[in-house]
Amino acid sequence: MTHTIQPNNPETTPAPDATDVPAATPGPAIPPTVSAVPAALKRRIPKYSDLAPLMQFKKPGFSKEARLKRASTIWELRDIAKRRTPQAPFDYTDGAAEGEITLRRAREAFLDIEFRPGILRNVSKIDLSTEILGKPSRLPVGIAPTGFTRMMQSEGEYAGSQAAEAAGIPYTLSTMGTASIEDVAAAAPNGRNWFQLYLWTDRDRSLELIERAAKAGNDTLMVTVDTAVAGARLRDVRNGMTIPPALTVKTVLDASYRPAWWFNFLTHEPLTFASLSRYTGTVADLINSMFDPTLTFEDLDWLRETWKGKLVVKGIQTVEDARRVVDHGADGVVLSNHGGRQLDRAPIPFHLLPEVKQAFTADNSDAAIMLDTGIMSGADIVAALALGADFTLIGRAYLYGLMAGGRAGVDRTLQILEKDMARTMALLGVSNISGLTPDHVRLLNK
């Protein structure tokens, strides 16, 4: 039975009957009563028993674990990374091409949105798991391919692949990675390992890499197609960036502020690569000497015939090219402008995403849509998923964690992103990835 409780509204309370009001008695006026001060507001000398619970002093933490735990955002991990890494390798990670306009716009794109939450939904349990390219992933984010990773921090690809394995997400080894395909597979034997391929002018070398990747258990080949020539990465030019880093007067002085980095670099195995044994020179010279500027869609056909696993094309920047690579056999695309490191003022993947999703839907295509560039929080990932991405990839965010604390720093990166995603989805009123729709996000200034 429903009970209706009537509120006591003093404005509508009936006045007392005139017969119930006592007659006024003549006499002196009575001053208004002064309200007593509440006991809680009276000043007193504090008791020790009151102070004791407040005097919980903690010892300052200077360990790596304490340092990483204090980081609550990827930006804070970046700050730690910058303090602990020499300028040249840090700038190689942090920088982009020319005026770095593309990178700035990519990050701003995620800021220029409005989330549109639903209320009164059951979000007591948040499920962040998804499926990508036919297999499950515990989180809707994987680690993107990054070159020269052990130069950023000596644990390099080993830290990344092992952290990805522990988190239940894919890890992508770059052709220019500083650990071999076989060693990464051995370091994370139960992980889902992908291999990123740059097609070289020497097709036999490319074929050798493909065969090694398959033999090592990589189930996905990700071919990058936006590096016909090297972008103008001006920070690297100014820093005199070489592979491996050269010991100049400047780097020696820089080392005095980052002794741990140099100690690790000099006391571990010299940099070796996934695809070549040794190289000495600039990054741009390496790209321009090895990568093939004559690539066409026919080369993609050759890859499709050669590789029997999942094939993904990375570096898609137009709707037309997204459609064409799928027509040529790609199982998925990565909307990417190479982190802003190639063509400055390039299209922003997050802005391109709704158009590609609409085109694939119109084509009845089940090709996977992945996205990278500009992701610095779990909220960024949720926004991308809502607008149509099936999956996301992080490069710089993972490297900031690596430089901040090796394997533990990569773990911290993934913990921060997971917590961000779960909180954002709960506040949106969404309990699982499939519940995210374009209605949850509105693009501003578009």
Tab-separated table of C-alpha atoms in Angstrom:
chain	number	residue	atom	x	y	z
A	1	MET	CA	0.000	0.000	0.000
A	2	THR	CA	1.311	3.469	-0.919
A	3	HIS	CA	1.320	6.013	1.864
A	4	THR	CA	1.135	9.685	1.059
A	5	ILE	CA	2.984	11.910	3.451
A	6	GLN	CA	1.850	15.483	3.503
A	7	PRO	CA	4.626	17.999	4.069
A	8	ASN	CA	4.303	20.415	6.920
A	9	ASN	CA	4.200	23.770	5.186
A	10	PRO	CA	4.238	26.596	7.738
A	11	GLU	CA	2.789	28.981	5.183
A	12	THR	CA	-0.383	26.894	4.913
A	13	THR	CA	-0.716	25.876	8.560
A	14	PRO	CA	-4.092	27.061	9.813
A	15	ALA	CA	-3.998	29.862	12.314
A	16	PRO	CA	-5.151	28.922	15.829
A	17	ASP	CA	-8.760	29.583	16.657
A	18	ALA	CA	-9.303	32.967	18.213
A	19	THR	CA	-10.878	31.351	21.251
A	20	ASP	CA	-7.609	29.490	21.941
A	21	VAL	CA	-5.475	32.628	22.101
A	22	PRO	CA	-5.023	33.988	25.640
A	23	ALA	CA	-5.840	37.601	26.202
A	24	ALA	CA	-2.934	39.991	26.250
A	25	THR	CA	-1.743	40.912	29.707
A	26	PRO	CA	-0.605	44.481	30.211
A	27	GLY	CA	2.933	44.829	31.521
A	28	PRO	CA	6.513	45.768	30.610
A	29	ALA	CA	7.869	44.820	27.146
A	30	ILE	CA	9.896	41.573	27.057
A	31	PRO	CA	13.211	41.817	25.125
A	32	PRO	CA	13.712	39.275	22.321
A	33	THR	CA	15.403	36.066	23.395
A	34	VAL	CA	19.108	35.779	22.421
A	35	SER	CA	19.855	32.375	20.795
A	36	ALA	CA	22.376	30.259	22.643
A	37	VAL	CA	25.713	29.546	20.846
A	38	PRO	CA	25.845	25.862	19.761
A	39	ALA	CA	28.351	23.855	21.726
A	40	ALA	CA	30.233	22.934	18.536
A	41	LEU	CA	30.983	26.609	17.894
A	42	LYS	CA	32.342	27.439	21.349
A	43	ARG	CA	36.139	27.782	21.383
A	44	ARG	CA	38.110	25.396	23.556
A	45	ILE	CA	41.578	24.042	24.017
A	46	PRO	CA	41.885	20.887	21.853
A	47	LYS	CA	42.390	17.565	23.603
A	48	TYR	CA	45.134	15.133	22.602
A	49	SER	CA	42.503	12.515	21.857
A	50	ASP	CA	41.069	14.886	19.262
A	51	LEU	CA	44.450	15.584	17.661
A	52	ALA	CA	45.806	12.028	17.589
A	53	PRO	CA	43.729	10.815	14.609
A	54	LEU	CA	44.905	13.853	12.604
A	55	MET	CA	48.591	13.251	13.288
A	56	GLN	CA	49.086	10.460	10.762
A	57	PHE	CA	52.421	11.488	9.308
A	58	LYS	CA	53.711	9.406	6.403
A	59	LYS	CA	57.312	8.882	5.521
A	60	PRO	CA	58.201	10.542	2.217
A	61	GLY	CA	58.543	7.951	-0.540
A	62	PHE	CA	61.484	8.158	-2.920
A	63	SER	CA	61.311	4.685	-4.453
A	64	LYS	CA	60.307	4.034	-8.034
A	65	GLU	CA	57.043	2.511	-6.857
A	66	ALA	CA	56.189	5.570	-4.752
A	67	ARG	CA	57.125	7.901	-7.594
A	68	LEU	CA	54.885	6.092	-10.072
A	69	LYS	CA	52.014	5.776	-7.625
A	70	ARG	CA	51.915	9.553	-7.244
A	71	ALA	CA	51.257	9.902	-10.969
A	72	SER	CA	47.510	10.050	-11.565
A	73	THR	CA	47.570	11.037	-15.241
A	74	ILE	CA	49.618	10.326	-18.348
A	75	TRP	CA	50.736	13.953	-18.259
A	76	GLU	CA	52.243	13.395	-14.818
A	77	LEU	CA	54.076	10.324	-16.113
A	78	ARG	CA	55.383	12.544	-18.904
A	79	ASP	CA	56.747	14.991	-16.330
A	80	ILE	CA	58.588	12.172	-14.564
A	81	ALA	CA	59.884	10.851	-17.883
A	82	LYS	CA	61.259	14.237	-18.841
A	83	ARG	CA	63.188	14.521	-15.583
A	84	ARG	CA	64.722	11.071	-15.957
A	85	THR	CA	65.541	10.904	-19.675
A	86	PRO	CA	68.192	12.762	-21.663
A	87	GLN	CA	66.848	15.431	-23.966
A	88	ALA	CA	67.537	13.701	-27.301
A	89	PRO	CA	65.626	10.454	-26.632
A	90	PHE	CA	62.891	12.281	-24.739
A	91	ASP	CA	62.386	14.727	-27.595
A	92	TYR	CA	62.415	11.870	-30.098
A	93	THR	CA	59.374	10.504	-28.272
A	94	ASP	CA	57.691	13.761	-27.365
A	95	GLY	CA	58.235	15.641	-30.591
A	96	ALA	CA	56.568	15.676	-33.986
A	97	ALA	CA	57.177	17.057	-37.465
A	98	GLU	CA	57.924	20.667	-38.365
A	99	GLY	CA	55.790	23.016	-36.228
A	100	GLU	CA	54.126	20.066	-34.418
A	101	ILE	CA	50.736	21.469	-35.438
A	102	THR	CA	49.282	18.036	-36.184
A	103	LEU	CA	50.121	16.630	-32.763
A	104	ARG	CA	48.691	19.666	-31.001
A	105	ARG	CA	45.485	19.507	-33.033
A	106	ALA	CA	45.144	15.771	-32.423
A	107	ARG	CA	45.240	16.275	-28.665
A	108	GLU	CA	42.945	19.272	-28.819
A	109	ALA	CA	40.421	17.224	-30.808
A	110	PHE	CA	39.823	15.031	-27.775
A	111	LEU	CA	39.375	18.113	-25.597
A	112	ASP	CA	36.887	19.757	-27.959
A	113	ILE	CA	34.067	17.340	-27.197
A	114	GLU	CA	31.120	17.240	-24.872
A	115	PHE	CA	30.136	14.003	-23.183
A	116	ARG	CA	26.398	13.410	-22.952
A	117	PRO	CA	25.702	11.112	-19.995
A	118	GLY	CA	22.667	8.993	-19.334
A	119	ILE	CA	21.351	8.796	-15.783
A	120	LEU	CA	19.666	6.135	-13.665
A	121	ARG	CA	21.570	3.267	-15.287
A	122	ASN	CA	23.027	0.332	-13.415
A	123	VAL	CA	26.783	0.872	-13.588
A	124	SER	CA	27.769	-1.152	-10.547
A	125	LYS	CA	29.961	-3.291	-12.815
A	126	ILE	CA	31.935	-1.902	-15.752
A	127	ASP	CA	33.113	-4.339	-18.417
A	128	LEU	CA	35.951	-2.936	-20.541
A	129	SER	CA	36.602	-6.108	-22.522
A	130	THR	CA	36.153	-6.235	-26.268
A	131	GLU	CA	37.058	-8.276	-29.331
A	132	ILE	CA	39.515	-7.147	-31.975
A	133	LEU	CA	40.436	-9.034	-35.138
A	134	GLY	CA	38.735	-12.186	-33.957
A	135	LYS	CA	40.250	-12.451	-30.479
A	136	PRO	CA	39.391	-10.996	-27.059
A	137	SER	CA	41.185	-8.097	-25.416
A	138	ARG	CA	40.644	-7.250	-21.751
A	139	LEU	CA	40.816	-3.531	-22.576
A	140	PRO	CA	39.901	-1.636	-25.769
A	141	VAL	CA	43.481	-0.399	-26.192
A	142	GLY	CA	46.720	-1.964	-27.368
A	143	ILE	CA	50.341	-0.849	-27.559
A	144	ALA	CA	51.284	0.721	-30.878
A	145	PRO	CA	54.568	0.038	-32.678
A	146	THR	CA	57.374	2.383	-31.650
A	147	GLY	CA	60.889	2.513	-33.025
A	148	PHE	CA	64.178	2.491	-31.092
A	149	THR	CA	62.306	1.794	-27.858
A	150	ARG	CA	65.265	0.612	-25.771
A	151	MET	CA	66.841	3.971	-26.460
A	152	MET	CA	64.078	5.586	-24.388
A	153	GLN	CA	64.655	3.181	-21.490
A	154	SER	CA	66.773	0.050	-21.397
A	155	GLU	CA	63.846	-2.372	-20.799
A	156	GLY	CA	62.233	-1.185	-24.010
A	157	GLU	CA	60.102	-3.652	-25.945
A	158	TYR	CA	60.485	-6.280	-23.243
A	159	ALA	CA	58.725	-4.039	-20.738
A	160	GLY	CA	56.001	-3.159	-23.236
A	161	SER	CA	55.259	-6.705	-24.349
A	162	GLN	CA	55.259	-8.092	-20.814
A	163	ALA	CA	53.006	-5.321	-19.512
A	164	ALA	CA	50.617	-5.929	-22.414
A	165	GLU	CA	50.652	-9.656	-21.700
A	166	ALA	CA	49.810	-9.027	-18.031
A	167	ALA	CA	47.019	-6.617	-18.985
A	168	GLY	CA	45.536	-8.979	-21.568
A	169	ILE	CA	45.952	-6.615	-24.530
A	170	PRO	CA	47.863	-6.774	-27.853
A	171	TYR	CA	51.424	-5.566	-28.221
A	172	THR	CA	52.830	-4.452	-31.582
A	173	LEU	CA	56.555	-4.756	-32.299
A	174	SER	CA	57.933	-2.277	-34.823
A	175	THR	CA	60.227	-3.137	-37.706
A	176	MET	CA	62.458	-0.502	-36.125
A	177	GLY	CA	62.089	-1.942	-32.648
A	178	THR	CA	65.255	-2.564	-30.642
A	179	ALA	CA	64.514	-6.187	-29.802
A	180	SER	CA	64.161	-9.092	-32.182
A	181	ILE	CA	60.866	-10.699	-33.121
A	182	GLU	CA	61.978	-13.926	-31.490
A	183	ASP	CA	63.170	-12.308	-28.244
A	184	VAL	CA	59.923	-10.388	-27.768
A	185	ALA	CA	57.898	-13.555	-28.357
A	186	ALA	CA	60.032	-15.366	-25.770
A	187	ALA	CA	59.669	-12.519	-23.266
A	188	ALA	CA	55.857	-12.588	-23.499
A	189	PRO	CA	55.024	-16.143	-24.595
A	190	ASN	CA	51.384	-15.923	-23.538
A	191	GLY	CA	50.789	-12.446	-24.915
A	192	ARG	CA	49.077	-11.494	-28.141
A	193	ASN	CA	51.924	-10.230	-30.285
A	194	TRP	CA	51.474	-8.308	-33.527
A	195	PHE	CA	54.215	-7.234	-35.926
A	196	GLN	CA	54.395	-3.893	-37.709
A	197	LEU	CA	56.037	-3.933	-41.126
A	198	TYR	CA	57.685	-1.234	-43.189
A	199	LEU	CA	58.049	-2.495	-46.726
A	200	TRP	CA	61.641	-2.095	-47.826
A	201	THR	CA	63.095	-1.603	-51.242
A	202	ASP	CA	64.622	-5.059	-50.694
A	203	ARG	CA	61.546	-7.309	-50.910
A	204	ASP	CA	63.525	-10.369	-49.861
A	205	ARG	CA	64.294	-8.706	-46.545
A	206	SER	CA	60.614	-7.867	-46.103
A	207	LEU	CA	59.632	-11.452	-46.870
A	208	GLU	CA	62.159	-12.703	-44.324
A	209	LEU	CA	60.597	-10.501	-41.634
A	210	ILE	CA	57.098	-11.721	-42.512
A	211	GLU	CA	58.181	-15.343	-42.228
A	212	ARG	CA	59.923	-14.716	-38.904
A	213	ALA	CA	56.840	-12.978	-37.530
A	214	ALA	CA	54.607	-15.877	-38.504
A	215	LYS	CA	57.009	-18.444	-37.068
A	216	ALA	CA	57.188	-16.512	-33.773
A	217	GLY	CA	53.400	-16.680	-33.384
A	218	ASN	CA	52.366	-13.164	-34.376
A	219	ASP	CA	48.742	-13.362	-35.522
A	220	THR	CA	48.485	-9.874	-37.069
A	221	LEU	CA	50.654	-8.005	-39.537
A	222	MET	CA	50.326	-4.229	-39.431
A	223	VAL	CA	51.812	-2.546	-42.490
A	224	THR	CA	52.561	1.180	-42.179
A	225	VAL	CA	52.030	3.184	-45.370
A	226	ASP	CA	52.670	6.833	-44.443
A	227	THR	CA	56.471	6.893	-44.574
A	228	ALA	CA	57.367	7.299	-48.248
A	229	VAL	CA	60.030	9.689	-46.940
A	230	ALA	CA	60.966	10.801	-43.442
A	231	GLY	CA	59.098	13.709	-41.885
A	232	ALA	CA	60.999	16.819	-40.798
A	233	ARG	CA	61.384	16.109	-37.077
A	234	LEU	CA	63.110	19.301	-36.127
A	235	ARG	CA	63.724	18.476	-32.477
A	236	ASP	CA	65.856	15.536	-33.601
A	237	VAL	CA	67.776	17.778	-36.000
A	238	ARG	CA	68.466	20.347	-33.281
A	239	ASN	CA	69.511	17.645	-30.810
A	240	GLY	CA	71.800	15.936	-33.324
A	241	MET	CA	69.821	12.751	-32.711
A	242	THR	CA	71.595	9.611	-33.903
A	243	ILE	CA	71.114	5.865	-33.489
A	244	PRO	CA	72.651	4.947	-31.086
A	245	PRO	CA	72.964	8.220	-29.106
A	246	ALA	CA	76.425	9.739	-29.529
A	247	LEU	CA	78.539	10.752	-26.561
A	248	THR	CA	79.181	14.411	-27.331
A	249	VAL	CA	79.982	17.246	-24.925
A	250	LYS	CA	76.276	18.093	-24.844
A	251	THR	CA	75.157	14.531	-24.092
A	252	VAL	CA	77.798	14.105	-21.404
A	253	LEU	CA	76.583	17.272	-19.680
A	254	ASP	CA	73.008	16.063	-20.057
A	255	ALA	CA	74.023	12.736	-18.526
A	256	SER	CA	75.123	14.450	-15.336
A	257	TYR	CA	71.446	15.165	-14.603
A	258	ARG	CA	70.229	11.678	-15.634
A	259	PRO	CA	72.908	9.260	-14.407
A	260	ALA	CA	70.482	6.337	-14.021
A	261	TRP	CA	69.529	6.459	-17.702
A	262	TRP	CA	73.142	6.441	-18.874
A	263	PHE	CA	74.135	3.746	-16.408
A	264	ASN	CA	71.350	1.505	-17.723
A	265	PHE	CA	72.145	2.333	-21.346
A	266	LEU	CA	75.875	1.653	-21.038
A	267	THR	CA	75.621	-1.510	-18.932
A	268	HIS	CA	73.053	-3.363	-21.055
A	269	GLU	CA	73.346	-5.052	-24.429
A	270	PRO	CA	73.856	-2.487	-27.242
A	271	LEU	CA	70.804	-1.635	-29.290
A	272	THR	CA	69.825	-4.344	-31.747
A	273	PHE	CA	66.856	-4.236	-34.052
A	274	ALA	CA	63.928	-6.404	-35.000
A	275	SER	CA	64.998	-6.156	-38.607
A	276	LEU	CA	68.718	-5.337	-38.789
A	277	SER	CA	71.674	-6.090	-36.608
A	278	ARG	CA	73.293	-2.672	-36.268
A	279	TYR	CA	72.903	0.835	-37.630
A	280	THR	CA	74.718	4.084	-37.005
A	281	GLY	CA	73.311	7.358	-38.288
A	282	THR	CA	70.271	9.620	-38.121
A	283	VAL	CA	66.712	8.357	-38.045
A	284	ALA	CA	65.799	10.285	-41.190
A	285	ASP	CA	68.749	8.821	-43.119
A	286	LEU	CA	67.741	5.330	-42.079
A	287	ILE	CA	64.135	5.805	-43.235
A	288	ASN	CA	65.118	7.384	-46.526
A	289	SER	CA	67.674	4.691	-47.323
A	290	MET	CA	65.599	1.635	-46.446
A	291	PHE	CA	61.899	2.369	-46.976
A	292	ASP	CA	60.346	2.050	-50.404
A	293	PRO	CA	58.812	5.277	-51.821
A	294	THR	CA	57.342	3.390	-54.806
A	295	LEU	CA	54.683	1.480	-52.848
A	296	THR	CA	51.296	1.026	-54.528
A	297	PHE	CA	48.131	-0.942	-53.894
A	298	GLU	CA	49.680	-3.807	-55.868
A	299	ASP	CA	52.184	-4.215	-53.043
A	300	LEU	CA	49.259	-4.550	-50.660
A	301	ASP	CA	47.902	-7.334	-52.891
A	302	TRP	CA	51.285	-9.070	-52.622
A	303	LEU	CA	51.180	-8.786	-48.835
A	304	ARG	CA	47.664	-10.207	-48.716
A	305	GLU	CA	48.772	-13.245	-50.724
A	306	THR	CA	51.925	-13.692	-48.638
A	307	TRP	CA	50.578	-13.197	-45.106
A	308	LYS	CA	47.979	-15.705	-43.931
A	309	GLY	CA	47.017	-14.004	-40.668
A	310	LYS	CA	45.119	-10.780	-40.059
A	311	LEU	CA	46.316	-7.840	-42.154
A	312	VAL	CA	45.967	-4.260	-40.920
A	313	VAL	CA	46.968	-1.090	-42.766
A	314	LYS	CA	48.237	1.764	-40.586
A	315	GLY	CA	48.444	5.379	-41.724
A	316	ILE	CA	44.967	5.823	-43.215
A	317	GLN	CA	44.081	9.519	-43.498
A	318	THR	CA	41.152	9.646	-45.943
A	319	VAL	CA	37.854	7.810	-46.314
A	320	GLU	CA	38.725	6.836	-49.877
A	321	ASP	CA	41.973	5.146	-48.834
A	322	ALA	CA	40.230	3.352	-45.977
A	323	ARG	CA	37.786	1.841	-48.450
A	324	ARG	CA	40.491	0.977	-50.993
A	325	VAL	CA	42.744	-0.938	-48.600
A	326	VAL	CA	39.764	-3.002	-47.462
A	327	ASP	CA	38.971	-3.734	-51.101
A	328	HIS	CA	42.570	-4.957	-51.432
A	329	GLY	CA	42.208	-7.426	-48.579
A	330	ALA	CA	42.868	-5.542	-45.346
A	331	ASP	CA	41.089	-6.909	-42.280
A	332	GLY	CA	41.366	-3.584	-40.518
A	333	VAL	CA	42.663	-0.031	-40.728
A	334	VAL	CA	44.444	2.233	-38.285
A	335	LEU	CA	43.392	5.857	-38.673
A	336	SER	CA	46.713	7.491	-37.964
A	337	ASN	CA	48.938	10.367	-39.031
A	338	HIS	CA	51.982	8.722	-37.427
A	339	GLY	CA	51.551	10.707	-34.260
A	340	GLY	CA	52.060	13.919	-36.210
A	341	ARG	CA	55.620	12.823	-36.988
A	342	GLN	CA	55.367	12.750	-40.789
A	343	LEU	CA	53.149	15.326	-42.526
A	344	ASP	CA	52.415	18.394	-40.445
A	345	ARG	CA	48.846	19.715	-40.798
A	346	ALA	CA	47.716	16.187	-41.630
A	347	PRO	CA	44.096	15.069	-41.042
A	348	ILE	CA	43.200	14.347	-37.428
A	349	PRO	CA	42.207	10.673	-36.947
A	350	PHE	CA	39.562	11.484	-34.333
A	351	HIS	CA	37.856	13.883	-36.744
A	352	LEU	CA	38.077	11.352	-39.590
A	353	LEU	CA	36.630	8.543	-37.494
A	354	PRO	CA	32.857	9.220	-37.913
A	355	GLU	CA	33.230	9.490	-41.697
A	356	VAL	CA	35.100	6.198	-41.986
A	357	LYS	CA	32.589	4.490	-39.709
A	358	GLN	CA	29.726	5.775	-41.851
A	359	ALA	CA	31.455	4.617	-45.045
A	360	PHE	CA	32.140	1.116	-43.704
A	361	THR	CA	28.551	0.826	-42.507
A	362	ALA	CA	27.308	1.829	-45.950
A	363	ASP	CA	29.606	-0.782	-47.524
A	364	ASN	CA	28.461	-3.487	-45.073
A	365	SER	CA	32.151	-3.905	-44.212
A	366	ASP	CA	33.185	-5.692	-41.052
A	367	ALA	CA	36.775	-4.420	-41.265
A	368	ALA	CA	38.078	-3.228	-37.898
A	369	ILE	CA	38.544	0.496	-37.352
A	370	MET	CA	41.421	1.344	-35.028
A	371	LEU	CA	42.720	4.768	-34.074
A	372	ASP	CA	45.870	6.304	-32.645
A	373	THR	CA	47.448	9.776	-32.232
A	374	GLY	CA	46.655	12.208	-29.447
A	375	ILE	CA	45.363	9.757	-26.822
A	376	MET	CA	46.405	10.925	-23.361
A	377	SER	CA	43.601	9.609	-21.134
A	378	GLY	CA	41.029	6.875	-20.792
A	379	ALA	CA	38.332	9.450	-21.532
A	380	ASP	CA	39.953	9.955	-24.958
A	381	ILE	CA	39.645	6.227	-25.593
A	382	VAL	CA	35.991	6.165	-24.534
A	383	ALA	CA	35.235	9.084	-26.866
A	384	ALA	CA	36.873	7.269	-29.787
A	385	LEU	CA	34.920	4.098	-29.104
A	386	ALA	CA	31.670	6.039	-28.891
A	387	LEU	CA	32.281	7.644	-32.281
A	388	GLY	CA	32.855	4.328	-34.005
A	389	ALA	CA	36.333	2.976	-33.291
A	390	ASP	CA	36.581	-0.728	-32.554
A	391	PHE	CA	39.942	-0.367	-30.854
A	392	THR	CA	42.651	2.164	-30.016
A	393	LEU	CA	46.443	2.155	-29.865
A	394	ILE	CA	48.806	4.169	-27.664
A	395	GLY	CA	52.390	5.091	-28.501
A	396	ARG	CA	53.635	8.143	-26.620
A	397	ALA	CA	51.459	7.415	-23.571
A	398	TYR	CA	53.127	4.031	-23.200
A	399	LEU	CA	56.609	5.457	-23.783
A	400	TYR	CA	56.100	8.129	-21.122
A	401	GLY	CA	55.422	5.360	-18.634
A	402	LEU	CA	58.421	3.382	-19.880
A	403	MET	CA	60.760	6.349	-19.451
A	404	ALA	CA	59.265	7.120	-16.054
A	405	GLY	CA	59.837	3.666	-14.618
A	406	GLY	CA	60.527	0.812	-17.022
A	407	ARG	CA	58.116	-2.111	-16.873
A	408	ALA	CA	56.469	-0.722	-13.729
A	409	GLY	CA	55.909	2.557	-15.543
A	410	VAL	CA	54.174	0.825	-18.448
A	411	ASP	CA	51.989	-1.026	-15.951
A	412	ARG	CA	51.143	2.323	-14.366
A	413	THR	CA	50.188	3.768	-17.765
A	414	LEU	CA	47.714	0.961	-18.337
A	415	GLN	CA	46.352	1.231	-14.782
A	416	ILE	CA	45.716	4.957	-15.240
A	417	LEU	CA	43.960	4.438	-18.565
A	418	GLU	CA	41.853	1.570	-17.225
A	419	LYS	CA	40.737	3.598	-14.210
A	420	ASP	CA	39.961	6.579	-16.460
A	421	MET	CA	37.879	4.446	-18.823
A	422	ALA	CA	35.900	2.744	-16.069
A	423	ARG	CA	35.117	6.033	-14.334
A	424	THR	CA	34.144	7.798	-17.565
A	425	MET	CA	31.843	4.987	-18.644
A	426	ALA	CA	30.180	4.841	-15.241
A	427	LEU	CA	29.519	8.567	-15.334
A	428	LEU	CA	28.138	8.210	-18.856
A	429	GLY	CA	25.762	5.526	-17.609
A	430	VAL	CA	27.321	2.793	-19.766
A	431	SER	CA	28.355	-0.563	-18.346
A	432	ASN	CA	30.088	-2.147	-21.366
A	433	ILE	CA	31.841	-1.167	-24.587
A	434	SER	CA	28.952	-2.174	-26.829
A	435	GLY	CA	26.735	0.333	-25.005
A	436	LEU	CA	28.755	3.314	-26.236
A	437	THR	CA	27.146	5.175	-29.160
A	438	PRO	CA	27.665	8.491	-30.985
A	439	ASP	CA	24.862	9.904	-28.826
A	440	HIS	CA	27.309	9.922	-25.910
A	441	VAL	CA	29.664	12.414	-27.565
A	442	ARG	CA	29.166	15.746	-29.269
A	443	LEU	CA	31.989	17.337	-31.254
A	444	LEU	CA	32.389	21.018	-30.471
A	445	ASN	CA	33.641	23.604	-32.960
A	446	LYS	CA	33.021	21.291	-35.899
